[in-house]
Amino acid sequence: MDGQCPERPHSRTPTGRMSSAVSQNSRISLPVSTSTKDASCMKVPQDSARRDRWSHPTTILLHKSQSSQATLMPQEHGMFMAEAYSAATCFKMLQDMNSADPFHLKYIIKKIKNMAHGSPKMVMETIHDYFIDNPEISSRHKFRLFQALEMVIRASDVLEETWEKTFTRLALENMTKATELEDIYQDAASNVLVAICRHSWRVVVQHLETELLTGVFPHRSLLYVMGVLSSSEELFSQEDKACWEEQLIQMAIKSVPFLRTDVWSKELLWTLTTPSWTPQEQSPEKAFLFAYYGLILQAEKNSATVRRHLQALLETSHQWPMQREGMALTLGLAATHHLDDVWAVLDQFGRSRPIRWSLHSFSPKNSEDLHWKWASSTILLAYGQVAAKARAHILPWVDNIVSRMVFYFHYSSWSLYSRTTEALDLMLQSLIMQNPTAGELHFLLSHLYTWLASEKAHERQRAVHSCMILLKFLNHNGYLDPKENFKRIGQLVGILGMLCQDPDKATQRCSLEGASHLYQLLMRHKAGETLQAESQAPKELSQAHSDGTPLWNSRDQKATPLSPQEMAKNHIFQLCSSQVIKEIMQQLTLAELNDLIWTAIDSLGSTSPFHVQAASEMLLTAIQEHGAKLKIVSSMAQAIGLRLCSVHNPQAQEKTLHAITLLARNHTRELVATFLDISIPLDSHTFQLWRALGAEQPTSHLVLTMLLAWLQERPLPTGASDSSPCPKEKTYLRSLAAMNMLRELQFAREFKQAVQEAYPKLFLALLTQTHYVLELNLPGEPQPKQQAQEAAMPSPQSCSTSLEALKRLLSTTGHWHDFAHLELQGSWELFATIHTYPKGVGLLARQITVVLRQLLPSLQSPEERDRKVAILILTEFLYSPALLEVLPKQAALTVLAQGLHDPSPEVRVLSLQGLSNILFHPDKGSLLRGQLRPFLDGFFQSSEQVILCIMGTVSDTLHRLGAQGAGSQSLSVAISARSFFNDERNTIRAAAMALFGDLVAATADRELSGLRTQVHQSMVPLLLHLKDQCPAVATQAKFAFYRCAVLLRWRLLHTLFCTLAWERGLSARHFLWTCLMTRSQEEFSIHLSQALSHLHSHSHHIKTWAALFIGHTICYHPQAVFQMLNAVDTNLLFCTFERLKSDPEPSIREFATGQLSFLQKVSARPKQ
């Protein structure tokens, strides 16, 4: 045993693993209870002191021989006398220790200690002689002498071998001796042996091993010494400590056969389960025995034996906290080599009837029930020890262990709360002390996260209390290694920050204090500072700090809350929760900030309203403070979008969207791309994200710019022309999504200004996008299989089309005049095919002037479709006088000349047509006007197709005359066109009205005077033909009527357009009648006479609407109407209203009945 300890720090043998297990255990579970030793001084009976007071001689004997004294020289004699005097003084003090009161005894011990520092050999010899010369002294006196001897041996730098053997024999003889002082006498003798270990521990351990392995269960004092040695840090160097632990494992291996001895096993179990006289403290012998028992089970190879012993241990009382911790330690050590067996035993024990009772019962019925009341805490601690001891093998079991811990903590009742929480707190602290790393901290706290997010207030309160206690413990002791970075600390900050908003006040307070302790930990870690634990730092859960402050647990927290002085000393404790969280955020790395933000995002999906509200506030704060430094935000934005649908609290939703607004300041590009991916199909929640994205004006402009850029990424899908499925490229989908968003955002007030300012670019982009959609050549009527494909993959048809987006752009940006121009003509259908697309662009371009400046960049585009659209618009603008305000004539010629060399044949043809425009050839005007008269004569041909062709040619000629106009020919064209308004042929009526509308549209203000009467006389016929049975005629009537109103500068033109385009019923007719009949007396007479003339129409439909028009006029101007009615007109009105009484439309029947009754009353009156 005195040989050199083999050096194998990296041994992979079972023994090496056992050594590691003991090393972990020795730091937390085998303390010396100093309070027990101190208290023992005061427990000695006083009668023994009186009994021994006169039992010793009062003279001081010098034990040097007379001969030796006589031979000394004078100087030596003086030295001898001085030494003899000191010995005599020491002897006298040893004698006085028996009768001294506690105060005097303390003084004596101090004096002996001082003498021992100067002459340890003399003091030890004197003590030895005192024992020899006074064999009959009392146990109480010996007890005090042992204390003095222990102090002297500890104070000696060197212990001679002679004294080592002498005092070892003395200690061994007395440490098992039974006296009236009981354990404290034996402990005093045992402490002498412990002190000798400081000088020669191997010799002492050899004696201990011999006694331990006799086969007879060892005496309590032997276990006491082993326990003190195992828990002490000052007795061993680091190398000696490893050797001691290795030797202890070898002892455990040699003790395995004793498990099969009934007497030895029963005594072991009895010793472990016998309550201590101080149940709240774990005695060294018990602490050692629990650990030693675990090591023996660890070395046992028979699984059945291990299970039998563990089951027997768990069936003992669980009443005392130290008992529960000791059981858990034994189970944890055994799990190192028998994880399956330990798990099975715990599982079986957890399903037993007493445990199920303890989980649900709140009041014990008898004393036996107390044994099981806290059994669930034992299981909770045991799982923690299993996780700590069997760390290398625990990975496959982690989920099961965590779930079991959650189960037992979840079902602990409020009457068990204090003890269960205390057990959990102490377990967490013990685990972090065994492995004081940031990774371990994350591992432990992650077990609490399920409870921290619980919907039950008491579970959150328990969990956050345990979290706070652990953080406070680390903050006050500084165990964590500063070289290791924190793991997932952002998650913890996020959770604590949200719990600071908990409805439960206690949870709020604990969360805030926990966050404050976490801040201090982060600051210390950042500064590279660690608080080193002193030599007497706690290594076991019940031992106190060196300054007397106990480890933190639930009872400590209740008894000693954070003092005002402590709070004043640390400013962080004086801040509110939001400020504390902001301070912590300042210390987090980018990865930790990401972690925090993800924690808040995940909590947005919680079913708890308070969690969602707190998560939205946390998310907003994090992005408000640190959004600019985030690197990758696309996944965050996508997650926010997915969880927004579950946020029903308006305030939480507002804060979440505000966070998106702030995030967009620095990450617009990523957010636009991300939101495009989740915008097909577009729902209301995703649309809210887009609105939040553009809530700030600079960002809204940037968003539109990026959407336009994505829109212009128009890959032509391979195989699109052969009806293949829609492509799956992300670029293609984003292009379609961008088109969809450009349509939807036009109605969002956040983008109103940006859309208005970007109108020219948007107009050209959407017009070009329409051409792109036509290029895809998708079939108009998808087959069932194709419909299924479209459901899975969006296409331009299944999404909002670019044409609809273009319509919205015109109507929402104040360009509704241009929109009306095509809407009333029904010309949007021209954009339905690639062949009619140029004509549709031409009609639209006649009204658009604001996009002129944007044409030149489009003409230089590498995309053919961009150049084609631009040249189509430019050639139409050549007819507008507004062109020269933007583009000089020579510049227009240059652009068209360059177009002749364009790679696209269509662009070259359009450029050539533009060069032939009348703008560049003014002499064409007189030539074209000269052809109008012959064309007008052709209106009276017999062939319907010839007439249609001639009318179309006249319309085209009027358009080509451009700004020069038709001049004096305008009146002839108007008269000729009006003459065909009531033609019986539908196509001729429609063509005539279209020609009249084109004439009015091309008429300048200077030509209006000659046409004014014609325009007035056409208004009622056009109005009546709005209800023409031929849809084409009704469409052309709407357009011509609207163009006349524009030329006459009517008010409320937008209302008029809406009425013409979409309104139906009496209200629409009343509005149109009001526009016509309330302008002037002259116009009133013209319109009324026109209506009266149509009462004689051959068209039954026109006659009906003429009667209704007159009926409205009668309601408001009866006298004026009856002055113009003759007998024939009156009879026609009677007949018409009589027939309308049977009309299918109820409003017309009601109106006709009223008018007929009114006419009858008027007719019955005598004429004036």
PDB file of C-alpha atoms in Angstrom, residues 523-663:
ATOM      1  CA  MET A 523     -20.374  40.720 -17.907  1.00  0.00           C
ATOM      2  CA  ARG A 524     -17.952  38.583 -15.902  1.00  0.00           C
ATOM      3  CA  HIS A 525     -17.544  36.221 -18.815  1.00  0.00           C
ATOM      4  CA  LYS A 526     -16.935  39.102 -21.179  1.00  0.00           C
ATOM      5  CA  ALA A 527     -14.263  40.545 -18.910  1.00  0.00           C
ATOM      6  CA  GLY A 528     -12.616  37.154 -18.494  1.00  0.00           C
ATOM      7  CA  GLU A 529     -13.125  37.300 -14.712  1.00  0.00           C
ATOM      8  CA  THR A 530     -13.785  34.268 -12.521  1.00  0.00           C
ATOM      9  CA  LEU A 531     -14.517  34.125  -8.851  1.00  0.00           C
ATOM     10  CA  GLN A 532     -12.369  31.353  -7.387  1.00  0.00           C
ATOM     11  CA  ALA A 533     -13.990  29.347  -4.654  1.00  0.00           C
ATOM     12  CA  GLU A 534     -11.972  29.325  -1.436  1.00  0.00           C
ATOM     13  CA  SER A 535     -10.429  26.192  -0.042  1.00  0.00           C
ATOM     14  CA  GLN A 536     -13.485  25.602   2.114  1.00  0.00           C
ATOM     15  CA  ALA A 537     -15.911  26.130  -0.757  1.00  0.00           C
ATOM     16  CA  PRO A 538     -18.898  23.798  -0.664  1.00  0.00           C
ATOM     17  CA  LYS A 539     -18.493  20.418  -2.231  1.00  0.00           C
ATOM     18  CA  GLU A 540     -21.717  18.978  -0.951  1.00  0.00           C
ATOM     19  CA  LEU A 541     -25.174  20.356  -1.033  1.00  0.00           C
ATOM     20  CA  SER A 542     -25.699  20.828   2.662  1.00  0.00           C
ATOM     21  CA  GLN A 543     -22.268  22.334   3.420  1.00  0.00           C
ATOM     22  CA  ALA A 544     -21.903  26.068   3.953  1.00  0.00           C
ATOM     23  CA  HIS A 545     -19.702  28.530   2.108  1.00  0.00           C
ATOM     24  CA  SER A 546     -16.507  29.690   3.771  1.00  0.00           C
ATOM     25  CA  ASP A 547     -18.246  32.910   4.709  1.00  0.00           C
ATOM     26  CA  GLY A 548     -21.073  31.024   6.342  1.00  0.00           C
ATOM     27  CA  THR A 549     -23.639  31.548   3.580  1.00  0.00           C
ATOM     28  CA  PRO A 550     -25.334  28.284   2.567  1.00  0.00           C
ATOM     29  CA  LEU A 551     -25.906  27.163  -0.992  1.00  0.00           C
ATOM     30  CA  TRP A 552     -28.970  28.567  -2.697  1.00  0.00           C
ATOM     31  CA  ASN A 553     -32.172  26.623  -2.543  1.00  0.00           C
ATOM     32  CA  SER A 554     -35.860  27.375  -2.322  1.00  0.00           C
ATOM     33  CA  ARG A 555     -35.780  27.829   1.457  1.00  0.00           C
ATOM     34  CA  ASP A 556     -32.821  30.204   1.213  1.00  0.00           C
ATOM     35  CA  GLN A 557     -34.654  32.290  -1.333  1.00  0.00           C
ATOM     36  CA  LYS A 558     -37.665  32.641   0.912  1.00  0.00           C
ATOM     37  CA  ALA A 559     -35.606  33.415   3.986  1.00  0.00           C
ATOM     38  CA  THR A 560     -33.026  35.736   2.472  1.00  0.00           C
ATOM     39  CA  PRO A 561     -34.298  37.761  -0.474  1.00  0.00           C
ATOM     40  CA  LEU A 562     -31.960  40.080  -2.294  1.00  0.00           C
ATOM     41  CA  SER A 563     -31.078  42.857   0.131  1.00  0.00           C
ATOM     42  CA  PRO A 564     -31.517  46.565  -0.746  1.00  0.00           C
ATOM     43  CA  GLN A 565     -27.794  47.084  -0.176  1.00  0.00           C
ATOM     44  CA  GLU A 566     -26.985  44.355  -2.657  1.00  0.00           C
ATOM     45  CA  MET A 567     -29.390  45.822  -5.174  1.00  0.00           C
ATOM     46  CA  ALA A 568     -27.981  49.316  -4.714  1.00  0.00           C
ATOM     47  CA  LYS A 569     -24.470  47.990  -5.272  1.00  0.00           C
ATOM     48  CA  ASN A 570     -25.449  46.553  -8.665  1.00  0.00           C
ATOM     49  CA  HIS A 571     -27.277  48.996 -10.904  1.00  0.00           C
ATOM     50  CA  ILE A 572     -28.784  46.198 -12.954  1.00  0.00           C
ATOM     51  CA  PHE A 573     -31.108  45.306 -10.069  1.00  0.00           C
ATOM     52  CA  GLN A 574     -32.529  48.844 -10.086  1.00  0.00           C
ATOM     53  CA  LEU A 575     -33.734  48.715 -13.696  1.00  0.00           C
ATOM     54  CA  CYS A 576     -37.115  47.687 -15.004  1.00  0.00           C
ATOM     55  CA  SER A 577     -37.486  44.463 -16.967  1.00  0.00           C
ATOM     56  CA  SER A 578     -37.349  46.053 -20.422  1.00  0.00           C
ATOM     57  CA  GLN A 579     -34.171  47.942 -19.562  1.00  0.00           C
ATOM     58  CA  VAL A 580     -32.562  44.820 -18.100  1.00  0.00           C
ATOM     59  CA  ILE A 581     -33.282  42.860 -21.264  1.00  0.00           C
ATOM     60  CA  LYS A 582     -31.874  45.668 -23.398  1.00  0.00           C
ATOM     61  CA  GLU A 583     -28.720  45.699 -21.269  1.00  0.00           C
ATOM     62  CA  ILE A 584     -28.348  41.948 -21.710  1.00  0.00           C
ATOM     63  CA  MET A 585     -28.870  42.228 -25.458  1.00  0.00           C
ATOM     64  CA  GLN A 586     -25.909  44.602 -25.599  1.00  0.00           C
ATOM     65  CA  GLN A 587     -23.679  41.777 -24.341  1.00  0.00           C
ATOM     66  CA  LEU A 588     -24.920  39.096 -26.740  1.00  0.00           C
ATOM     67  CA  THR A 589     -23.067  37.968 -29.828  1.00  0.00           C
ATOM     68  CA  LEU A 590     -24.750  37.919 -33.213  1.00  0.00           C
ATOM     69  CA  ALA A 591     -25.451  34.192 -32.931  1.00  0.00           C
ATOM     70  CA  GLU A 592     -26.963  34.688 -29.485  1.00  0.00           C
ATOM     71  CA  LEU A 593     -29.150  37.525 -30.764  1.00  0.00           C
ATOM     72  CA  ASN A 594     -30.379  35.240 -33.515  1.00  0.00           C
ATOM     73  CA  ASP A 595     -31.191  32.669 -30.847  1.00  0.00           C
ATOM     74  CA  LEU A 596     -33.163  35.229 -28.858  1.00  0.00           C
ATOM     75  CA  ILE A 597     -35.122  36.359 -31.890  1.00  0.00           C
ATOM     76  CA  TRP A 598     -35.937  32.787 -32.876  1.00  0.00           C
ATOM     77  CA  THR A 599     -37.181  32.140 -29.355  1.00  0.00           C
ATOM     78  CA  ALA A 600     -39.550  35.091 -29.653  1.00  0.00           C
ATOM     79  CA  ILE A 601     -40.702  33.982 -33.108  1.00  0.00           C
ATOM     80  CA  ASP A 602     -41.426  30.457 -31.910  1.00  0.00           C
ATOM     81  CA  SER A 603     -43.462  31.845 -29.012  1.00  0.00           C
ATOM     82  CA  LEU A 604     -45.696  33.741 -31.436  1.00  0.00           C
ATOM     83  CA  GLY A 605     -47.312  30.397 -32.154  1.00  0.00           C
ATOM     84  CA  SER A 606     -48.195  29.808 -28.500  1.00  0.00           C
ATOM     85  CA  THR A 607     -51.795  29.258 -27.483  1.00  0.00           C
ATOM     86  CA  SER A 608     -51.276  31.471 -24.438  1.00  0.00           C
ATOM     87  CA  PRO A 609     -52.302  35.106 -25.084  1.00  0.00           C
ATOM     88  CA  PHE A 610     -49.743  36.459 -22.631  1.00  0.00           C
ATOM     89  CA  HIS A 611     -46.946  34.452 -24.285  1.00  0.00           C
ATOM     90  CA  VAL A 612     -47.872  35.822 -27.703  1.00  0.00           C
ATOM     91  CA  GLN A 613     -48.043  39.392 -26.403  1.00  0.00           C
ATOM     92  CA  ALA A 614     -44.701  39.067 -24.608  1.00  0.00           C
ATOM     93  CA  ALA A 615     -43.114  37.416 -27.647  1.00  0.00           C
ATOM     94  CA  SER A 616     -44.205  40.259 -29.919  1.00  0.00           C
ATOM     95  CA  GLU A 617     -42.726  42.821 -27.519  1.00  0.00           C
ATOM     96  CA  MET A 618     -39.478  40.851 -27.252  1.00  0.00           C
ATOM     97  CA  LEU A 619     -39.242  40.541 -31.025  1.00  0.00           C
ATOM     98  CA  LEU A 620     -39.872  44.253 -31.501  1.00  0.00           C
ATOM     99  CA  THR A 621     -37.282  45.214 -28.875  1.00  0.00           C
ATOM    100  CA  ALA A 622     -34.617  42.932 -30.348  1.00  0.00           C
ATOM    101  CA  ILE A 623     -35.071  44.195 -33.890  1.00  0.00           C
ATOM    102  CA  GLN A 624     -35.428  47.791 -32.756  1.00  0.00           C
ATOM    103  CA  GLU A 625     -32.099  47.626 -30.942  1.00  0.00           C
ATOM    104  CA  HIS A 626     -30.087  45.269 -33.134  1.00  0.00           C
ATOM    105  CA  GLY A 627     -31.944  44.694 -36.398  1.00  0.00           C
ATOM    106  CA  ALA A 628     -29.262  46.451 -38.425  1.00  0.00           C
ATOM    107  CA  LYS A 629     -26.523  43.992 -37.428  1.00  0.00           C
ATOM    108  CA  LEU A 630     -28.447  40.835 -38.328  1.00  0.00           C
ATOM    109  CA  LYS A 631     -26.979  38.981 -41.287  1.00  0.00           C
ATOM    110  CA  ILE A 632     -29.499  36.379 -42.443  1.00  0.00           C
ATOM    111  CA  VAL A 633     -33.114  37.367 -41.927  1.00  0.00           C
ATOM    112  CA  SER A 634     -34.934  35.497 -44.674  1.00  0.00           C
ATOM    113  CA  SER A 635     -35.740  32.442 -42.565  1.00  0.00           C
ATOM    114  CA  MET A 636     -36.809  34.681 -39.671  1.00  0.00           C
ATOM    115  CA  ALA A 637     -39.161  36.646 -41.898  1.00  0.00           C
ATOM    116  CA  GLN A 638     -40.643  33.472 -43.336  1.00  0.00           C
ATOM    117  CA  ALA A 639     -41.233  32.069 -39.858  1.00  0.00           C
ATOM    118  CA  ILE A 640     -42.904  35.305 -38.753  1.00  0.00           C
ATOM    119  CA  GLY A 641     -45.162  35.122 -41.767  1.00  0.00           C
ATOM    120  CA  LEU A 642     -46.170  31.554 -41.006  1.00  0.00           C
ATOM    121  CA  ARG A 643     -46.956  32.339 -37.352  1.00  0.00           C
ATOM    122  CA  LEU A 644     -48.755  35.605 -37.981  1.00  0.00           C
ATOM    123  CA  CYS A 645     -51.973  33.756 -38.774  1.00  0.00           C
ATOM    124  CA  SER A 646     -52.093  32.433 -35.195  1.00  0.00           C
ATOM    125  CA  VAL A 647     -51.620  35.874 -33.626  1.00  0.00           C
ATOM    126  CA  HIS A 648     -55.149  37.023 -32.778  1.00  0.00           C
ATOM    127  CA  ASN A 649     -54.286  39.738 -30.279  1.00  0.00           C
ATOM    128  CA  PRO A 650     -54.440  43.076 -32.162  1.00  0.00           C
ATOM    129  CA  GLN A 651     -51.671  44.641 -30.058  1.00  0.00           C
ATOM    130  CA  ALA A 652     -49.373  41.663 -30.528  1.00  0.00           C
ATOM    131  CA  GLN A 653     -50.086  41.630 -34.237  1.00  0.00           C
ATOM    132  CA  GLU A 654     -49.328  45.348 -34.484  1.00  0.00           C
ATOM    133  CA  LYS A 655     -45.981  44.941 -32.680  1.00  0.00           C
ATOM    134  CA  THR A 656     -45.019  41.974 -34.843  1.00  0.00           C
ATOM    135  CA  LEU A 657     -45.741  43.907 -38.013  1.00  0.00           C
ATOM    136  CA  HIS A 658     -43.858  46.915 -36.661  1.00  0.00           C
ATOM    137  CA  ALA A 659     -40.866  44.621 -36.168  1.00  0.00           C
ATOM    138  CA  ILE A 660     -41.071  43.754 -39.875  1.00  0.00           C
ATOM    139  CA  THR A 661     -41.128  47.467 -40.688  1.00  0.00           C
ATOM    140  CA  LEU A 662     -37.964  48.059 -38.666  1.00  0.00           C
ATOM    141  CA  LEU A 663     -36.263  44.986 -40.096  1.00  0.00           C
TER     142      LEU A 663
END
